[in-house]
Tab-separated table of C-alpha atoms and ligand atoms in Angstrom:
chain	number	residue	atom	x	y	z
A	18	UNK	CA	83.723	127.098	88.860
A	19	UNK	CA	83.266	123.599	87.141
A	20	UNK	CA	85.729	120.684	87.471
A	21	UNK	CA	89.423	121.443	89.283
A	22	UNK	CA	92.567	121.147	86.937
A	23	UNK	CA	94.641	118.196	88.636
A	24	UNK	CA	96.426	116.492	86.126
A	25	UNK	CA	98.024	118.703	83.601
A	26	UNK	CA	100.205	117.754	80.487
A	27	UNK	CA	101.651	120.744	78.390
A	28	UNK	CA	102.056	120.306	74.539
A	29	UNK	CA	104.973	122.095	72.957
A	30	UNK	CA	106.709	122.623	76.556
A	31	UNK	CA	110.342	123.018	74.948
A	32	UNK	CA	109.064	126.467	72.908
A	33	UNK	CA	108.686	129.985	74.184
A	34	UNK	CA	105.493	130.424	75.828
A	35	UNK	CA	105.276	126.196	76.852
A	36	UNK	CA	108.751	126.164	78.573
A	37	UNK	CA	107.782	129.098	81.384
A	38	UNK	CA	104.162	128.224	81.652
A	39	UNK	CA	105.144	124.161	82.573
A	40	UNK	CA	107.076	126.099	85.184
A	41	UNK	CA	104.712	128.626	86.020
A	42	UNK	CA	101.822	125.492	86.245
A	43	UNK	CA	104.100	123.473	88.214
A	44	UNK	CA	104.579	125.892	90.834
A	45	UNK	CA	101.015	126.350	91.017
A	46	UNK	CA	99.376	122.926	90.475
A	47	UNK	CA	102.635	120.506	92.361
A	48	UNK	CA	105.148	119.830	89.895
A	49	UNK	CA	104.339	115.565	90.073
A	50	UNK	CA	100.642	116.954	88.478
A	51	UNK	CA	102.410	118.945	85.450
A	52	UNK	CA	103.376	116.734	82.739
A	53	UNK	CA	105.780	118.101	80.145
A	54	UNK	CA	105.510	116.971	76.435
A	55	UNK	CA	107.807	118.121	73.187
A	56	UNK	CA	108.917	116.436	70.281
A	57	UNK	CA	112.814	117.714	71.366
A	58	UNK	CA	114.428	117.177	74.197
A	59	UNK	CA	114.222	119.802	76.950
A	60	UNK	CA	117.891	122.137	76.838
A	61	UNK	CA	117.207	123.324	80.152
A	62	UNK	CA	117.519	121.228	83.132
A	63	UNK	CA	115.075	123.984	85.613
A	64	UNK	CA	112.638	122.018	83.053
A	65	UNK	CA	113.988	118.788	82.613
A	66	UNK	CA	115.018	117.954	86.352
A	67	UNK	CA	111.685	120.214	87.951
A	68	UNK	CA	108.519	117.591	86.938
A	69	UNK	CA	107.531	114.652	84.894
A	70	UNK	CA	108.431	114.728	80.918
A	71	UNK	CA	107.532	112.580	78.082
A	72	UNK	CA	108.476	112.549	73.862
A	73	UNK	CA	105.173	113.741	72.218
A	74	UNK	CA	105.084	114.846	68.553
A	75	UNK	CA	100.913	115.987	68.648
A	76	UNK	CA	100.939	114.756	65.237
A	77	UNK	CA	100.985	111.196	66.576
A	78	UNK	CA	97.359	110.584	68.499
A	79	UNK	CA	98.479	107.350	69.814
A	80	UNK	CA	101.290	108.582	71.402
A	81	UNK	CA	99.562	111.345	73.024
A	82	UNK	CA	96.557	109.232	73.952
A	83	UNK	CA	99.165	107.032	75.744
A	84	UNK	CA	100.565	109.621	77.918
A	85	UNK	CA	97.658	110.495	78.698
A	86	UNK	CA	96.288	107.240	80.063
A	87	UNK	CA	99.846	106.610	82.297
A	88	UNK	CA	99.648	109.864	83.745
A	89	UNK	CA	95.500	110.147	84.082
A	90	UNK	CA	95.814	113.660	82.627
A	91	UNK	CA	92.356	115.976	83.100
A	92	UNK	CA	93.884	118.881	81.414
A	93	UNK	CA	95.842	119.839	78.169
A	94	UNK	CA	97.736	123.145	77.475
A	95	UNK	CA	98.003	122.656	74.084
A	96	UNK	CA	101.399	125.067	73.211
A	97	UNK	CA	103.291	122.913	70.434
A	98	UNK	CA	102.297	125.186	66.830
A	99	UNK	CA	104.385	125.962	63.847
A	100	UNK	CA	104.777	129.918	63.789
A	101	UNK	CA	103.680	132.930	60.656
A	102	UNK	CA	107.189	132.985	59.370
A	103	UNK	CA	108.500	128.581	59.301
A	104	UNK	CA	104.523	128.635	57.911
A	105	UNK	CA	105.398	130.950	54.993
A	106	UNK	CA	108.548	128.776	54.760
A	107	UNK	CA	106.746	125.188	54.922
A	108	UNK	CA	103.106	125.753	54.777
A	109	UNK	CA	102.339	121.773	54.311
A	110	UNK	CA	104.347	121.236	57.268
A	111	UNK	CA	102.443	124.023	59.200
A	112	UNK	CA	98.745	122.545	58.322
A	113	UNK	CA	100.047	119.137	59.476
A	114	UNK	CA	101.265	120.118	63.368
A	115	UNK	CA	99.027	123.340	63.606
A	116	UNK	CA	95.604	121.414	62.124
A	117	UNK	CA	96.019	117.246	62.410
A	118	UNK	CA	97.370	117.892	66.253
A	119	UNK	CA	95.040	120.256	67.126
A	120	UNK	CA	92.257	117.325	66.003
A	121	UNK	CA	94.396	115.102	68.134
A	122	UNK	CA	94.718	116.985	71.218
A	123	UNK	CA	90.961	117.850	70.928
A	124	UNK	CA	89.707	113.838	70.258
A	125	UNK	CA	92.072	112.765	72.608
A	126	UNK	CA	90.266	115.092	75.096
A	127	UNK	CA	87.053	114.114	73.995
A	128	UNK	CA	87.226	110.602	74.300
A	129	UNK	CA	88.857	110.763	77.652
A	130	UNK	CA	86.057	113.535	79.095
A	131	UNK	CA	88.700	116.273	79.948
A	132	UNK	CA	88.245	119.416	82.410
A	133	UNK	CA	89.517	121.587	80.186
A	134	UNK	CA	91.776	122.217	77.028
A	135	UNK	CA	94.266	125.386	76.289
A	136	UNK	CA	94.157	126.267	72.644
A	137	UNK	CA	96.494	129.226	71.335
A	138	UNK	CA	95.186	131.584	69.240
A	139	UNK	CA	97.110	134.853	67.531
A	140	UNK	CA	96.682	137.610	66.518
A	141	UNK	CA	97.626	136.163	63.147
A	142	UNK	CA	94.095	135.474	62.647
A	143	UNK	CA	93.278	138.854	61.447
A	144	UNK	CA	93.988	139.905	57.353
A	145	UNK	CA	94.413	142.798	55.505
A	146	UNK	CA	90.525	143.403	55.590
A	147	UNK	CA	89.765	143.799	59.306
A	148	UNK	CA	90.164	147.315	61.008
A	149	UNK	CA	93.981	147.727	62.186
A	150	UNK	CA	93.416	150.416	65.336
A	151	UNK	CA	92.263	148.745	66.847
A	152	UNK	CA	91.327	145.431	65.637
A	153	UNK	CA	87.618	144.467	67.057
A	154	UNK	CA	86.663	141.421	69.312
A	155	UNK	CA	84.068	140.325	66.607
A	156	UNK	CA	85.244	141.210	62.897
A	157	UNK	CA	86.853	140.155	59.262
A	158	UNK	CA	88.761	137.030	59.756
A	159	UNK	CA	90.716	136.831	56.310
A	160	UNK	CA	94.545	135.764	57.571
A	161	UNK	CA	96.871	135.784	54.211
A	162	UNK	CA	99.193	133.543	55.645
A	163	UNK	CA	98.994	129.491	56.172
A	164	UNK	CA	99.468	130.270	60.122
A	165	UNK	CA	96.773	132.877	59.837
A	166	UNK	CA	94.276	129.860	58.502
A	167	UNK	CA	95.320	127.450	60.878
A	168	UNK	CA	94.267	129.557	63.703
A	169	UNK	CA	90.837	130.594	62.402
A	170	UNK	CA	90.329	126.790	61.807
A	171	UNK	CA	91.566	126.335	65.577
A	172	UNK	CA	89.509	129.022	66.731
A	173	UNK	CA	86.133	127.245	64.863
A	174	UNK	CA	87.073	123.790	65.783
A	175	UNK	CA	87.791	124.662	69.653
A	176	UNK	CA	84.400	126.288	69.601
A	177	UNK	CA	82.684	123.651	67.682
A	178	UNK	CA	83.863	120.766	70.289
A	179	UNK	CA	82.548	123.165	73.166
A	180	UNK	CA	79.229	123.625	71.505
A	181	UNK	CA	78.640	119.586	69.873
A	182	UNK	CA	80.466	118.094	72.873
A	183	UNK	CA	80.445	119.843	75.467
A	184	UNK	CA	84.122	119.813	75.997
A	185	UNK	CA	85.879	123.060	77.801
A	186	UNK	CA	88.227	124.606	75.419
A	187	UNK	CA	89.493	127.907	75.940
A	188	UNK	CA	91.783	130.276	73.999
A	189	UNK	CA	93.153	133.792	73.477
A	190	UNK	CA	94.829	135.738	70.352
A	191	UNK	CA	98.023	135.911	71.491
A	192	UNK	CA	99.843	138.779	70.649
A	193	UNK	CA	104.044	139.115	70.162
A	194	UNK	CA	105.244	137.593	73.323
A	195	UNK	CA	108.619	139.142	74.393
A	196	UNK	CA	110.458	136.764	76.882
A	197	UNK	CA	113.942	136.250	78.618
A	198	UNK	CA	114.217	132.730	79.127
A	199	UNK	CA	113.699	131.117	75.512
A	200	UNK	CA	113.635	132.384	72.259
A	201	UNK	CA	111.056	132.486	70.409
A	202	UNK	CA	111.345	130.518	66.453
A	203	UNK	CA	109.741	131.400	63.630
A	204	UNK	CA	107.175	133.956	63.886
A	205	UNK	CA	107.200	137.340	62.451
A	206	UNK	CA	107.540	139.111	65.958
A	207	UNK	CA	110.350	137.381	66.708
A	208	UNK	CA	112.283	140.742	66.082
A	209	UNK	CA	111.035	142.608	69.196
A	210	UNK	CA	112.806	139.632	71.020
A	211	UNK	CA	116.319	139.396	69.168
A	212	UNK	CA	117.090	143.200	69.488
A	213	UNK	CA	117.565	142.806	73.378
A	214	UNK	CA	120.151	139.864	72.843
A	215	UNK	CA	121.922	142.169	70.220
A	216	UNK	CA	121.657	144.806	72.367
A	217	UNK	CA	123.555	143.522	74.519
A	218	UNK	CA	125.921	140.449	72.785
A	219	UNK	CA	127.078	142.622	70.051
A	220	UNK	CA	125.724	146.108	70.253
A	221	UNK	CA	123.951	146.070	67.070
A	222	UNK	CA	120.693	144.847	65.516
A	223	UNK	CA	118.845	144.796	61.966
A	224	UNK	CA	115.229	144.831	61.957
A	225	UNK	CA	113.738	143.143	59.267
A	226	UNK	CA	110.871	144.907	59.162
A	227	UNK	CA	110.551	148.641	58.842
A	228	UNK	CA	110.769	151.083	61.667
A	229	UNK	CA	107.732	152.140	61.574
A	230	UNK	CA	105.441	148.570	61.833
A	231	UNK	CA	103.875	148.860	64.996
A	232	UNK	CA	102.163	145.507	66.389
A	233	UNK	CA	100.565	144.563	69.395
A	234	UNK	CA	103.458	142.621	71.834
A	235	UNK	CA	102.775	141.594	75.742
A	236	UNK	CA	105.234	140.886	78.125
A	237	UNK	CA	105.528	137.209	79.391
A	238	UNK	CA	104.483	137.420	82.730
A	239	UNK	CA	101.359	138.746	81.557
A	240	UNK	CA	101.048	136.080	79.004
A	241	UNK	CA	101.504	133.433	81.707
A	242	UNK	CA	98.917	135.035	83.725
A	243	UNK	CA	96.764	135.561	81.355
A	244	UNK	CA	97.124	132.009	80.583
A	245	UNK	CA	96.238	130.670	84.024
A	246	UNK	CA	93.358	133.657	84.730
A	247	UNK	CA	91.283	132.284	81.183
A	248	UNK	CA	91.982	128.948	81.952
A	249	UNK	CA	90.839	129.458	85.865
A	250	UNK	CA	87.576	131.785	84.923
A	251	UNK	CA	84.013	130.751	85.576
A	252	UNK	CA	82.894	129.073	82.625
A	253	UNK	CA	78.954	130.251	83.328
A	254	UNK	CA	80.628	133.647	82.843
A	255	UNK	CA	82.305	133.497	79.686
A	256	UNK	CA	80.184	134.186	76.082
A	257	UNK	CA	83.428	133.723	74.443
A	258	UNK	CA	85.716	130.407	74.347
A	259	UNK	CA	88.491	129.472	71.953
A	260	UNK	CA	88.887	133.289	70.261
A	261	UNK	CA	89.338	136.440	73.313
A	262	UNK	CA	91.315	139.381	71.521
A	263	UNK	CA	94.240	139.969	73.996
A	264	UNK	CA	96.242	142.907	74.461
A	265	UNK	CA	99.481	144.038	76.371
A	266	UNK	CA	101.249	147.151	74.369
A	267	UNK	CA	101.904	148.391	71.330
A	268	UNK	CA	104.833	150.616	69.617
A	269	UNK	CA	106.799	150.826	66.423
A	270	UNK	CA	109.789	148.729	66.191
A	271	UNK	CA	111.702	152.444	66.104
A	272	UNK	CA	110.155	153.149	69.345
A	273	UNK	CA	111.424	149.544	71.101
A	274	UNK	CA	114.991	150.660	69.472
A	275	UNK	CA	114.701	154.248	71.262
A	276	UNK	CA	113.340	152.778	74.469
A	277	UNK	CA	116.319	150.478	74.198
A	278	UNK	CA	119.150	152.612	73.653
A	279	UNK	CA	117.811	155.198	76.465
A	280	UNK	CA	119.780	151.956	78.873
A	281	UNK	CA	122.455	151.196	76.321
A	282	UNK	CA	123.485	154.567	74.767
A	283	UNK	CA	126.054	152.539	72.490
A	284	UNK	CA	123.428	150.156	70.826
A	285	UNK	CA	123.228	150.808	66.978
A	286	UNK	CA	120.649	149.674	64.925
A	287	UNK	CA	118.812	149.629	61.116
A	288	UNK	CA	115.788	148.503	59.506
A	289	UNK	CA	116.457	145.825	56.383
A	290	UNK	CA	113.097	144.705	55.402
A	291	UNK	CA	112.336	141.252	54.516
A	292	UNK	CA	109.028	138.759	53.528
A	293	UNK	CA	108.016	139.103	57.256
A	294	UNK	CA	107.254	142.649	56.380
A	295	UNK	CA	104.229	141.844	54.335
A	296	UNK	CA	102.794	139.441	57.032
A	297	UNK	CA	103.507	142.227	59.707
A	298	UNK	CA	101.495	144.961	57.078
A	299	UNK	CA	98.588	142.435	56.711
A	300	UNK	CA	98.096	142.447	60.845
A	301	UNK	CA	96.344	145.081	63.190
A	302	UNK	CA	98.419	147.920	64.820
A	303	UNK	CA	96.183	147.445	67.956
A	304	UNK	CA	93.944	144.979	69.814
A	305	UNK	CA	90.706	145.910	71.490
A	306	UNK	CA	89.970	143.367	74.093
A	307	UNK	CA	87.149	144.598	75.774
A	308	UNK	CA	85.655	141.049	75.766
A	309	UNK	CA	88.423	139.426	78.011
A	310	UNK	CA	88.202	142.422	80.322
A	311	UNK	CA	84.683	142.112	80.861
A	312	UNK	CA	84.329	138.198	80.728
A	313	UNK	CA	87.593	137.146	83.385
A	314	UNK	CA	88.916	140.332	84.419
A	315	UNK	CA	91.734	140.924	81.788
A	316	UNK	CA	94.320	143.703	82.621
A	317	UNK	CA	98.025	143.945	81.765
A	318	UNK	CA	100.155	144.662	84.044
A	319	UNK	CA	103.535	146.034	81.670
A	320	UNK	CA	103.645	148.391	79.253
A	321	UNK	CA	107.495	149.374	77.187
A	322	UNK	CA	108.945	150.999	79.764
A	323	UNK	CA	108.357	148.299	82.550
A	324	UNK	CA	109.458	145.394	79.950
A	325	UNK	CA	112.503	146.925	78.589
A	326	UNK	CA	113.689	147.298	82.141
A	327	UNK	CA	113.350	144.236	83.382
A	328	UNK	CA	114.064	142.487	80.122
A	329	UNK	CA	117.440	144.205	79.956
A	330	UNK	CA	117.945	142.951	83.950
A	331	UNK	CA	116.979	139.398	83.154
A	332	UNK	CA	119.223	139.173	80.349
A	333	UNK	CA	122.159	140.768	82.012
A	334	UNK	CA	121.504	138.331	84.643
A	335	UNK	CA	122.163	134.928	82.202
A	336	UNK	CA	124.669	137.179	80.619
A	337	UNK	CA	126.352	136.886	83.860
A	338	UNK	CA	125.924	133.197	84.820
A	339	UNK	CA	126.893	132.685	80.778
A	340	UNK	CA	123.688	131.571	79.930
A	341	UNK	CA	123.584	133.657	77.680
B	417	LIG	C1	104.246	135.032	65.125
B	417	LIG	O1	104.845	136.098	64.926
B	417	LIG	O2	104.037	134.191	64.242
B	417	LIG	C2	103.700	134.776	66.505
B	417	LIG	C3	102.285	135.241	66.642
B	417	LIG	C4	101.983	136.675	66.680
B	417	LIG	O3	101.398	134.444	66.740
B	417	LIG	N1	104.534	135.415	67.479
């Protein structure tokens, strides 16, 4: 099993996936032992008021490094990226936090002999050239998009630190993550997120892609488990490290429209196209992630129906306590 995880800080714990994994990791590892890092302050007070929680931009390795000594941390979840779409937008911006605080995260491990490090990956990784139904565990990497070259560099660099120092860095291609509790900002996915708080704020929702892009999406309670099952795996049994292929569901965005309005007959909705269309053509319909099911055990546990249900209850939920 290797070295226990005791001292955990999470990168980027403000964002989508970072803000219900701190949770998730504090439940699980004592919330004292889970150390929350953004470069914003946290909105929510379930993570602000639940566990320790520091001002971290990754871009700045002496900050990091210093959290790191007060709180003895053994463990980094390294969450904090700039996303396909804000990457089209500001590509410079997205080399700088996706590349130069990946380095930091992984020298600051390095030099302080870590258990482990959590590296993102995406499906963004794949291009145009690799096979779309499903996209293979080993194949073309050729992303068109800045994000898309960040996370191939990510992938190689997490790898090369396991192989030249020996350091435990682990990964997945994360797929569209659909969530409840905060939205997600600037990826291309972000769609199959926004249509359930349409759905149900105003009744109404433009895709801006077409209706009939169909990606690969998981539901966040498999992400967080996925998460915690990679990061908890046997390292003697893994082949892979920083690059698993990852999969949940997949459907058109037509089909996560239909599925929706089968719970809210009044919901309306169109498909307006924008430049998030071309970065949604240029990635795989499907993911074929044999690899993670062999090497840890990988199986999702929600496909559309199960999400949209308890999406829609989770929602109606804040709607209710006007969180929403
Ligand atoms: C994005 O759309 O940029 C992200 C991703 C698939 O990595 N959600």
């Amino acid at each position: 099993m290797g070295k226990r995880m005791e001292r955990i800080l999470v990168t980027g714990a403000v964002g989508q996936i970072g803000s219900e994994l701190t949770l998730a990791l504090r439940a699980r590892y004592g919330a004292e032992n889970v150390v929350a890092t953004d470069h914003v302050t946290p909105p929510s007070p379930k993570l602000r008021d639940s566990g320790p929680i520091e001002h971290v931009d990754v871009t700045d390795r002496d900050r990091l490094e210093e959290v790191v000594r007060e709180y003895r941390i053994d463990t980094i979840f390294h969450m904090a990226a700039i996303l396909s779409a804000v990457g089209e937008e500001k590509p410079d911006l997205a080399w700088h936090v996706n590349i130069d605080g990946l380095y930091n995260v992984l020298e600051v491990a390095r030099a302080h002999g870590m258990t482990r490090v959590f590296v993102p990956s995406s499906i963004a990784v794949f291009g145009p050239e690799t096979p779309r139904d499903p996209a293979p565990q080993e194949t073309v990497l050729r992303p068109t998009t800045m994000y898309g070259v960040t996370k191939v560099a990510g992938e190689l660099l997490g790898n090369y630190y396991v192989r030249r120092f020996g350091l435990d860095v682990r990964g997945v291609r994360y797929p569209g993550i659909i969530s409840s509790e905060t939205l997600p900002g600037g990826g291309t996915t972000d769609y199959a997120v926004e249509v359930f708080y349409a759905a149900l704020k105003t009744g109404h929702y433009e895709f801006f892609v077409r209706a009939d892009t169909v990606l690969p999406m998981m539901y966040m309670p498999d992400c967080i488990r996925a998460t915690i099952e990679l990061m908890e795996a046997d390292f003697d049994k893994l082949k892979h490290h920083c690059d698993f292929n990852l999969a949940g569901m997949s459907f058109s965005a037509e089909e996560l429209a239909l599925e929706i309005k089968r719970h809210i007959p009044e919901f309306t909705y169109e498909f307006r196209p924008d430049f998030r269309q071309e970065i949604a053509d240029s990635w795989p319909k499907r993911i074929d992630d044999a690899a993670a099911r062999q090497e840890w055990g990988w199986t999702p546990e929600f496909d559309l129906q199960a999400m949209t249900v308890d999406m829609l209850a989770r929602l109606r939920e804040k709607m209710k306590e006007g969180r929403l």
